[in-house]
Short mmCIF file of C-alpha atoms in Angstrom, two decimals:
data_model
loop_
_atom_site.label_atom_id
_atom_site.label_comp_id
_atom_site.label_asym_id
_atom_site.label_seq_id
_atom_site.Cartn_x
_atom_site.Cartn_y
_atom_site.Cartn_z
CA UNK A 83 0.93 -5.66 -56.13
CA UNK A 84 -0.86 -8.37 -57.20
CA UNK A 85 0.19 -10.80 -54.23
CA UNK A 86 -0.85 -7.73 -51.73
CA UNK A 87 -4.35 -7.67 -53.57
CA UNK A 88 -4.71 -11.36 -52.99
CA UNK A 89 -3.67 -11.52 -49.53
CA UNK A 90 -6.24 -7.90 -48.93
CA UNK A 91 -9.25 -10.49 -50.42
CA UNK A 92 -7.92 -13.58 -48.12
CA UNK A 93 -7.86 -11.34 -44.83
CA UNK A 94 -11.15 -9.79 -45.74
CA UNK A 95 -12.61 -13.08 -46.12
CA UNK A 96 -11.74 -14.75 -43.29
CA UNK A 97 -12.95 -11.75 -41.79
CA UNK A 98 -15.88 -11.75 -42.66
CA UNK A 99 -15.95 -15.47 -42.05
CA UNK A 100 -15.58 -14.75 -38.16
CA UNK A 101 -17.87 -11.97 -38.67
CA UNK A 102 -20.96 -14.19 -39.84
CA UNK A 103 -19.71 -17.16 -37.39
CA UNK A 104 -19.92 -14.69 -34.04
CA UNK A 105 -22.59 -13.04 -35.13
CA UNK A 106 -25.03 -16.59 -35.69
CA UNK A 107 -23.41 -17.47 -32.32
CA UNK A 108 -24.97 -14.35 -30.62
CA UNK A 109 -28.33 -15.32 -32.29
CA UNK A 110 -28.21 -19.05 -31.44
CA UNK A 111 -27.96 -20.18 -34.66
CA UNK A 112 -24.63 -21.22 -34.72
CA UNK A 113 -22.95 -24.26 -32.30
CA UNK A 114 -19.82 -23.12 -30.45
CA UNK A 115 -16.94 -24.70 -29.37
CA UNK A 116 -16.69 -24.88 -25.55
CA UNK A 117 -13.20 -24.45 -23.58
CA UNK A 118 -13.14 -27.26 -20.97
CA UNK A 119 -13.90 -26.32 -17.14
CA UNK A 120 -10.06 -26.11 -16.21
CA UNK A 121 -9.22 -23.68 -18.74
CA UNK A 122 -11.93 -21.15 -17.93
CA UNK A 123 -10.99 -21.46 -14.71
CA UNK A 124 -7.53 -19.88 -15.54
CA UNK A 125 -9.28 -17.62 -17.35
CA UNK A 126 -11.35 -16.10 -14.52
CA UNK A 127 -8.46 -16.10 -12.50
CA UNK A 128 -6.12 -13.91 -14.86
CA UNK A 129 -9.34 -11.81 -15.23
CA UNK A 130 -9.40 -11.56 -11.60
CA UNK A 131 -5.93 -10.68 -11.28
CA UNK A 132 -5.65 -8.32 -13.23
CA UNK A 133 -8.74 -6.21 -12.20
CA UNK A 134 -7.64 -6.61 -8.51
CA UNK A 135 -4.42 -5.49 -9.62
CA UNK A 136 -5.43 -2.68 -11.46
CA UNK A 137 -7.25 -0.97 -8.33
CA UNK A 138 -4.32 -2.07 -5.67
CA UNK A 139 -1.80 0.04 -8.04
CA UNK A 140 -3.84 2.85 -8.74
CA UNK A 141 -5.42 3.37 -4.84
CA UNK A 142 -1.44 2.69 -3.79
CA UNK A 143 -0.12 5.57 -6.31
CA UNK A 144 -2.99 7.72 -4.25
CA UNK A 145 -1.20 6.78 -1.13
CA UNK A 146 1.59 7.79 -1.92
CA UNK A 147 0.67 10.95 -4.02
CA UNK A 148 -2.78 12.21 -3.03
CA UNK A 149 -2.05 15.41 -5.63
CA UNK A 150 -3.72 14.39 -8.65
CA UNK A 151 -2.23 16.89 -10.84
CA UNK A 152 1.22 15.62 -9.52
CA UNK A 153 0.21 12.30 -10.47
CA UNK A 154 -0.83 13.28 -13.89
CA UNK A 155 2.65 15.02 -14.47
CA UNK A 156 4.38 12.14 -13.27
CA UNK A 157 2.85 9.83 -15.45
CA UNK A 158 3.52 12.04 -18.24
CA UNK A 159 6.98 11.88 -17.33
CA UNK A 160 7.13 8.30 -17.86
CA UNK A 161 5.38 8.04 -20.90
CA UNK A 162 7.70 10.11 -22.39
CA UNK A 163 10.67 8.36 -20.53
CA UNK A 164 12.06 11.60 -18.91
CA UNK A 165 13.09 11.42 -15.17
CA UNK A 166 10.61 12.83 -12.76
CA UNK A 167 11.80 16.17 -11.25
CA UNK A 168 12.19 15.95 -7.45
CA UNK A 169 9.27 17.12 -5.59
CA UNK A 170 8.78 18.41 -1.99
CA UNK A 171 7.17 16.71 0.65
CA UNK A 172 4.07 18.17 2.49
CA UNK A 173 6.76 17.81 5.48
CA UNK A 174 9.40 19.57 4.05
CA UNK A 175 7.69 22.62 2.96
CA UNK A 176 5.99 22.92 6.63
CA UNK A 177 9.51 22.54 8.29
CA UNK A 178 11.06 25.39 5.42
CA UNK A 179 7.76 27.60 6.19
CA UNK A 180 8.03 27.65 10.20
CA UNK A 181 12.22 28.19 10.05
CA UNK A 182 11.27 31.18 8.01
CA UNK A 183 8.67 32.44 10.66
CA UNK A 184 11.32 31.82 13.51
CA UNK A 185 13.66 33.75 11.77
CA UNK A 186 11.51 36.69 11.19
CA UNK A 187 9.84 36.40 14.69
CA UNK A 188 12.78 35.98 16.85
CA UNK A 189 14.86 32.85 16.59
CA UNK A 190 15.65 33.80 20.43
CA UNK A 191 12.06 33.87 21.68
CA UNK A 192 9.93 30.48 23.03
CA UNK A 193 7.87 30.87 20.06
CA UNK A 194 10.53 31.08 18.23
CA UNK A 195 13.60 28.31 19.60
CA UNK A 196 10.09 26.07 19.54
CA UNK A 197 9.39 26.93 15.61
CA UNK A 198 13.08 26.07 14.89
CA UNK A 199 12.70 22.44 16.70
CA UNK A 200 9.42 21.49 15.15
CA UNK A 201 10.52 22.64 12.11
CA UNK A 202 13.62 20.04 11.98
CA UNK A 203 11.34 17.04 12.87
CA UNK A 204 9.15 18.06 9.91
CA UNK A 205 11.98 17.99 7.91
CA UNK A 206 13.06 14.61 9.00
CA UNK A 207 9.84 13.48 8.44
CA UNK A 208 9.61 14.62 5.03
CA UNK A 209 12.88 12.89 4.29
CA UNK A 210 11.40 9.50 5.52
CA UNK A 211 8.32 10.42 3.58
CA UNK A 212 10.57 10.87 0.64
CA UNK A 213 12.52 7.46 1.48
CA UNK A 214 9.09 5.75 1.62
CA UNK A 215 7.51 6.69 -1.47
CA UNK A 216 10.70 6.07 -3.83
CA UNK A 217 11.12 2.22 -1.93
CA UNK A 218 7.43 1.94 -2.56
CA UNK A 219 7.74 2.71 -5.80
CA UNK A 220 10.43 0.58 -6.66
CA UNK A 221 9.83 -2.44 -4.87
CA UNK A 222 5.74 -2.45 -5.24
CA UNK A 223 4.38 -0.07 -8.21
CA UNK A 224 6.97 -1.10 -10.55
CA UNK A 225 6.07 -4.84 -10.58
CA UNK A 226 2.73 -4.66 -10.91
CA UNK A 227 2.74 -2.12 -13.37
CA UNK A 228 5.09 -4.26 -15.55
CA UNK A 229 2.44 -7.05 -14.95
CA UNK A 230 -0.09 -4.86 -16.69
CA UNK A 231 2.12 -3.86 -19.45
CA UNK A 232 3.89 -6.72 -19.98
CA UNK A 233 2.56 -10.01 -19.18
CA UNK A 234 -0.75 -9.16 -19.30
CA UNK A 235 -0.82 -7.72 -22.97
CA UNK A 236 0.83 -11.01 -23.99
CA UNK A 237 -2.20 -13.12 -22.46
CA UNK A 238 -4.77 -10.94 -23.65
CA UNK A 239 -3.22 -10.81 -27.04
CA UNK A 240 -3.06 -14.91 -27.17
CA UNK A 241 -6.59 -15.06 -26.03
CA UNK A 242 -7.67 -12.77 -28.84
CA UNK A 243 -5.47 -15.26 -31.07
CA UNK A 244 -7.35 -18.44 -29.64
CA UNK A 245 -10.73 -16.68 -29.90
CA UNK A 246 -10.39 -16.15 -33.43
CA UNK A 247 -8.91 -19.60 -33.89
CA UNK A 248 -12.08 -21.13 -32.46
CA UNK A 249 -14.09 -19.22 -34.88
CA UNK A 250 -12.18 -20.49 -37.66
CA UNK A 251 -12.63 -23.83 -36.46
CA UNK A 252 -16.85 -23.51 -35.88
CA UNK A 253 -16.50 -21.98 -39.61
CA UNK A 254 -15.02 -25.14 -41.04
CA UNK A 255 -17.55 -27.51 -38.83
CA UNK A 256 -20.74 -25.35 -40.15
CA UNK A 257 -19.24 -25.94 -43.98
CA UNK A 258 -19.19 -29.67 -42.99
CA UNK A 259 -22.01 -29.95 -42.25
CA UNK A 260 -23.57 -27.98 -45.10
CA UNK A 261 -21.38 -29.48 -47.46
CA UNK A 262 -23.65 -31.97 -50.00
CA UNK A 263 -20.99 -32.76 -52.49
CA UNK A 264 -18.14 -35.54 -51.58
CA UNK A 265 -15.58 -32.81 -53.46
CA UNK A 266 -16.94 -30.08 -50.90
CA UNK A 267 -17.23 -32.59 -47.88
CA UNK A 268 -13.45 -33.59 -48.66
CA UNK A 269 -12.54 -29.98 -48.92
CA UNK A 270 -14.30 -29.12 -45.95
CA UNK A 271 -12.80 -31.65 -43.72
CA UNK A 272 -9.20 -30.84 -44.67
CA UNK A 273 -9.90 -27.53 -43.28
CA UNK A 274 -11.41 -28.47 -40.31
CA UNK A 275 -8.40 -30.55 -39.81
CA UNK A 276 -5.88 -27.49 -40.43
CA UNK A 277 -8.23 -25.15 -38.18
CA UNK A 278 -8.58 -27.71 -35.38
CA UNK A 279 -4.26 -28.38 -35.44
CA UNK A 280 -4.31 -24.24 -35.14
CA UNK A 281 -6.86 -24.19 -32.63
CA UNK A 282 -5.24 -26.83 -30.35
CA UNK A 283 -1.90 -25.28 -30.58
CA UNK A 284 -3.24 -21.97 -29.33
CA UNK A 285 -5.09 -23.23 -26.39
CA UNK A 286 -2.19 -24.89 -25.48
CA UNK A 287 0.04 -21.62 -25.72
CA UNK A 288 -2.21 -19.12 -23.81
CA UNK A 289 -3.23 -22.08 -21.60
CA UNK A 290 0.92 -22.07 -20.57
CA UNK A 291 0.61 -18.08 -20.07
CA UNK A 292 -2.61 -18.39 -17.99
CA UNK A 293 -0.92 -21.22 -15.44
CA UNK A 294 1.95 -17.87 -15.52
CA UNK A 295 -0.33 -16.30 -13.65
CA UNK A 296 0.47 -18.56 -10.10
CA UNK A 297 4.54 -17.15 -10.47
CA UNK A 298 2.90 -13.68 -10.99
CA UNK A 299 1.28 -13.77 -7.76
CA UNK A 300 4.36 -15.38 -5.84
CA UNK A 301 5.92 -12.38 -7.51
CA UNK A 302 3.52 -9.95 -5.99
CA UNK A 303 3.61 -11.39 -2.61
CA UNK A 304 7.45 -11.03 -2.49
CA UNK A 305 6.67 -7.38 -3.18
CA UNK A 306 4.03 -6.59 -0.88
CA UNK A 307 5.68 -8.54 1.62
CA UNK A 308 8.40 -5.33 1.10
CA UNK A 309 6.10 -3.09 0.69
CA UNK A 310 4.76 -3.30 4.15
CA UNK A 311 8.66 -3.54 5.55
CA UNK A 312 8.94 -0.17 3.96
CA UNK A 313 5.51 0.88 5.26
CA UNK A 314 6.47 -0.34 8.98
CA UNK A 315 9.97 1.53 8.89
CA UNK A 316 8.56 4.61 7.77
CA UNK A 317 5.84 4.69 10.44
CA UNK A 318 8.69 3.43 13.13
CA UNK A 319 11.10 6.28 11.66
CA UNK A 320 7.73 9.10 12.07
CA UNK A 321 7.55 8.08 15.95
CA UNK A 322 10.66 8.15 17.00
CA UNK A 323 11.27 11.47 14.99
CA UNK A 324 7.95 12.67 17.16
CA UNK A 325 8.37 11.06 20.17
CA UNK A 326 12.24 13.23 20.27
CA UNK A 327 10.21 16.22 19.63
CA UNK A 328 7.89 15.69 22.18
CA UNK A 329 10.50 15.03 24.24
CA UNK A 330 12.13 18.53 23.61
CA UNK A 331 9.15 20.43 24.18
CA UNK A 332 7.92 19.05 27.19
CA UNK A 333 11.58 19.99 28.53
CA UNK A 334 10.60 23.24 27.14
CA UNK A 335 7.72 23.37 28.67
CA UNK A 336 8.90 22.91 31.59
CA UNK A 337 11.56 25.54 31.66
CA UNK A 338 9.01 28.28 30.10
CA UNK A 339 5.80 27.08 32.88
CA UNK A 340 7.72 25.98 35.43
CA UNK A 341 5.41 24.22 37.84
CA UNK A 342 2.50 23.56 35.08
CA UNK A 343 1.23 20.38 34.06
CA UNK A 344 3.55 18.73 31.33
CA UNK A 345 2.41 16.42 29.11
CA UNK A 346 0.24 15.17 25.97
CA UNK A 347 -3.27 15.51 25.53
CA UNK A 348 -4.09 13.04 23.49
CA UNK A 349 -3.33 9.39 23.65
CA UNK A 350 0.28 7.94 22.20
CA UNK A 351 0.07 5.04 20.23
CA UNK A 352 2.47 2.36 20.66
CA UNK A 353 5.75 1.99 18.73
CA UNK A 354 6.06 -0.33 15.99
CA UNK A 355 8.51 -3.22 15.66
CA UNK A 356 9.59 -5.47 12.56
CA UNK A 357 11.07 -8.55 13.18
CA UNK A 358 11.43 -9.65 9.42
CA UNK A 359 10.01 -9.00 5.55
CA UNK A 360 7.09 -10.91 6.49
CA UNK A 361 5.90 -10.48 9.96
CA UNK A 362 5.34 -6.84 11.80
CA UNK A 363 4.06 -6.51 15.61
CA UNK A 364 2.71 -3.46 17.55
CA UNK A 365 4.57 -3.66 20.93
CA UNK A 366 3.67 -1.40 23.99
CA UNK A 367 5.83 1.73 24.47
CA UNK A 368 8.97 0.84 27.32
CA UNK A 369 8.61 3.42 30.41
CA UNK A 370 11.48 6.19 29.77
CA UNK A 371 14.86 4.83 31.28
CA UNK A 372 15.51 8.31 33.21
CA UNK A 373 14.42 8.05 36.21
CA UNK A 374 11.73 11.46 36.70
CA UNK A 375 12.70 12.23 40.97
CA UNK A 376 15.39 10.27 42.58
CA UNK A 377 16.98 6.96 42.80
CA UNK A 378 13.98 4.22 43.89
CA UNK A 379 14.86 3.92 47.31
CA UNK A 380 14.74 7.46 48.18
CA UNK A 381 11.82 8.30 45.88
CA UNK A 382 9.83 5.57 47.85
CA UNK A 383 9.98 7.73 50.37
CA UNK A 384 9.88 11.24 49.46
CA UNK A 385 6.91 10.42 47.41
CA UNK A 386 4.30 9.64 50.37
CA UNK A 387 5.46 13.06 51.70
CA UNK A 388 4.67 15.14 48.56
CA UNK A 389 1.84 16.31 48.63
CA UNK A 390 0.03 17.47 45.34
CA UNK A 391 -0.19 20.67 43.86
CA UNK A 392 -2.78 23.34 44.70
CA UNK A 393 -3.35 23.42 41.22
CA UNK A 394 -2.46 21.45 37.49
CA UNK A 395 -4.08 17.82 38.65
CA UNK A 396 -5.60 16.02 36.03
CA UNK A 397 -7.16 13.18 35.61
CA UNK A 398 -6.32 10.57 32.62
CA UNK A 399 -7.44 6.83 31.67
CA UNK A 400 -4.99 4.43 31.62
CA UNK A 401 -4.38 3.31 27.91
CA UNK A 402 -2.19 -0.18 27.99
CA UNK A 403 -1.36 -2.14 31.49
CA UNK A 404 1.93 -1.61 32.99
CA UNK A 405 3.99 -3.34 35.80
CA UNK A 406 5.86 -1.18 38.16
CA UNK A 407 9.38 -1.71 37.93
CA UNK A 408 10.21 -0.80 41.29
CA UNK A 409 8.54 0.83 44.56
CA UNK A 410 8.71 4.24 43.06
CA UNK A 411 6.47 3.86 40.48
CA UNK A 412 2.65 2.65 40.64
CA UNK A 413 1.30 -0.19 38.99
CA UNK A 414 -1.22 0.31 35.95
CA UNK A 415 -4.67 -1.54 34.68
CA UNK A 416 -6.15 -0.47 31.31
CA UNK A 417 -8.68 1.79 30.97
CA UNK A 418 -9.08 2.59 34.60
CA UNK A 419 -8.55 6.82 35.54
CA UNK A 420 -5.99 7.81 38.10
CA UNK A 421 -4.99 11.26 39.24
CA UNK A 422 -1.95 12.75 37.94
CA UNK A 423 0.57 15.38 37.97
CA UNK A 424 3.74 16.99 37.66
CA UNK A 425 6.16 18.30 40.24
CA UNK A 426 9.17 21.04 39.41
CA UNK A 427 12.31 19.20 37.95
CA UNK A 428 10.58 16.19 37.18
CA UNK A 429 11.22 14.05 33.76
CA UNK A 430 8.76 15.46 31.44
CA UNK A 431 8.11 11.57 30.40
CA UNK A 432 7.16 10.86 33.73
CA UNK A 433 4.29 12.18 35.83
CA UNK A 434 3.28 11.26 39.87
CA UNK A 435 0.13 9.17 39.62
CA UNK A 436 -2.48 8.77 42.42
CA UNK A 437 -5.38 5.65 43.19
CA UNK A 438 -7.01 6.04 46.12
CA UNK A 439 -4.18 6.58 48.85
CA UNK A 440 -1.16 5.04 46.30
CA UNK A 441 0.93 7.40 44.61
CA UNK A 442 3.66 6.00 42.13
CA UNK A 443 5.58 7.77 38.90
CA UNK A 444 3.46 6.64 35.85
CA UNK A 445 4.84 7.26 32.15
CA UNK A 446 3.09 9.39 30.13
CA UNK A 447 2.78 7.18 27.05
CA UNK A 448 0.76 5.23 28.59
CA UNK A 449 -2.03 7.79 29.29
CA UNK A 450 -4.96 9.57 27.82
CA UNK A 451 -5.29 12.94 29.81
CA UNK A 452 -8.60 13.45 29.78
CA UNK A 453 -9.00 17.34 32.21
#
């Protein structure tokens, strides 16, 4: 009891001892020890790091769970280290919603048979929604959320260590230079020595965890490098899931308003590709592979005999260049507006194009119908 009472009195002293020393060093009336330039350089960049790190996680965790409630629950769920219950995508619950409707409205009718196929591709896409957020999670939140919890406590708690050793050591040099007395100048400068050994060691052990901080972000380069792979496949997987559904209903489409205009109303964007980890490249959507009328030779001809359709022409600008492949089809510059339309039996990918007195199959990914 007696030790516990002494070492209660020798905390509360040196204490108070830091107290005084911070406090006169707030005021001016106290020198202070400065770190050199290098140091608090490492300093402001672990600061830096971890502030920047702090947003990126928390604006990604919005990303992938807009829900805030959700994202309260979940983090409740790890704090208590219980597994996450499996939640629905936005996706899925469309795609459950609209087979219900089909069901009750007539799986048989248009309305219907086109309920049932939408409703799959939202289902697909809530699975790669589903894929997407758990890689994310994995491969990007994780890491830098064991940054903040992990490595980061340890620096901070080191730099409280070496903050407190420097005001032991502008204690002693204050007593030094107060001291009068040889006895007290003698004591006073085999404590500076002591707190100046501490000091030194300290600096030298969070100035090993700050220089940390360049394999911390090699680490999270590695892991956003990922991230965006995961990104890119999951906006890859969402087109081609659409681009079959669009697909489906423009065959549809076709079958339900026969001789109507098929097509999209709004402009496609292009697929994307990636090529590796590190390096991801928008490339311009291929023409469809089915040919839309007739072999080339043929179509070459019947197509300066058709003659367009009383009614359904449109016009639409010309989103990304593209080379003809053959006779049959007509040559395209961006963002200049041709005539279009469709013809009975046609590929629903394809539509006949018109500029000036050439007519050609176009593809329609590579328009913006515009009336």
């Amino acid at each position: 009891m007696d030790f516990n009472m002494k070492k209660l009195a020798s905390d509360a002293g040196i204490f108070f001892t830091r107290a005084v020393q911070f406090t006169e060093e707030k005021f001016g009336q106290a020198e202070k020890t400065e770190l050199d330039a290098h140091f608090e350089n490492l300093l402001a960049r672990a600061d830096s790091t971890k502030n920047w790190t702090e947003k990126i996680l928390r604006q990604t965790e919005v990303l992938l769970q807009p829900n805030p409630s959700a994202r309260v629950e979940e983090f409740l769920y790890e704090k208590l280290d219980r597994k996450v219950p499996s939640r629905v995508t936005g996706g899925e619950l469309l795609a459950q919603y609209m087979a219900e409707a089909a069901s009750e409205l007539g799986p048989t009718t248009p309305y219907g048979k086109t309920l049932i196929k939408v409703a799959e591709a939202e289902k697909r896409l809530g699975a790669a929604e589903r894929d997407f957020i758990h890689t994310a999670s994995i491969n990007f939140l994780t890491p830098l959320r064991n940054f903040l919890e992990g490595d980061w406590k340890t620096i901070s708690k080191e730099r409280r260590l070496l903050q407190n050793r420097r005001l032991d050591l502008d204690a002693c040099k204050a007593r030094l230079k107060k001291a009068k007395a040889a006895e007290a100048k003698a004591t006073a400068e085999q404590e500076l020595r002591v707190a100046q050994t501490e000091f030194d060691r300290q600096a030298e052990v969070t100035r090993l965890l700050l220089e940390g901080i360049s394999s911390t972000h090699v680490n999270h380069l590695r892991c956003l490098h990922e991230f965006v792979e995961s990104q890119t496949t999951y906006y890859a997987q969402c087109y081609r899931h659409m681009l079959d559904l669009q697909k489906q209903l423009g065959s549809s489409q076709g079958a339900i308003f026969p001789g109507t205009f098929v097509g999209t109303t709004e402009p496609a964007s292009p697929p994307l590709s990636s090529t590796s980890p590190t390096t991801t490249a928008a490339t311009m959507p291929m023409g469809p592979s089915v040919a839309g009328l007739a072999p080339p030779a043929e179509a070459a001809l019947c197509l300066e005999e058709v003659a367009p359709p009383s009614s359904g022409t449109r016009k639409a600008r010309v989103l990304y260049d593209y080379e003809a492949a053959d006779s049959s089809e007509l040559a395209l510059l961006a963002d200049e507006l041709i005539t279009v339309y469709s013809l009975p039996g046609m590929d629903p990918d394809w539509l006949i194009g018109e500029r000036g007195n050439r007519k050609g199959k176009v593809p329609v990914t590579y328009l913006e119908l515009l009336s």
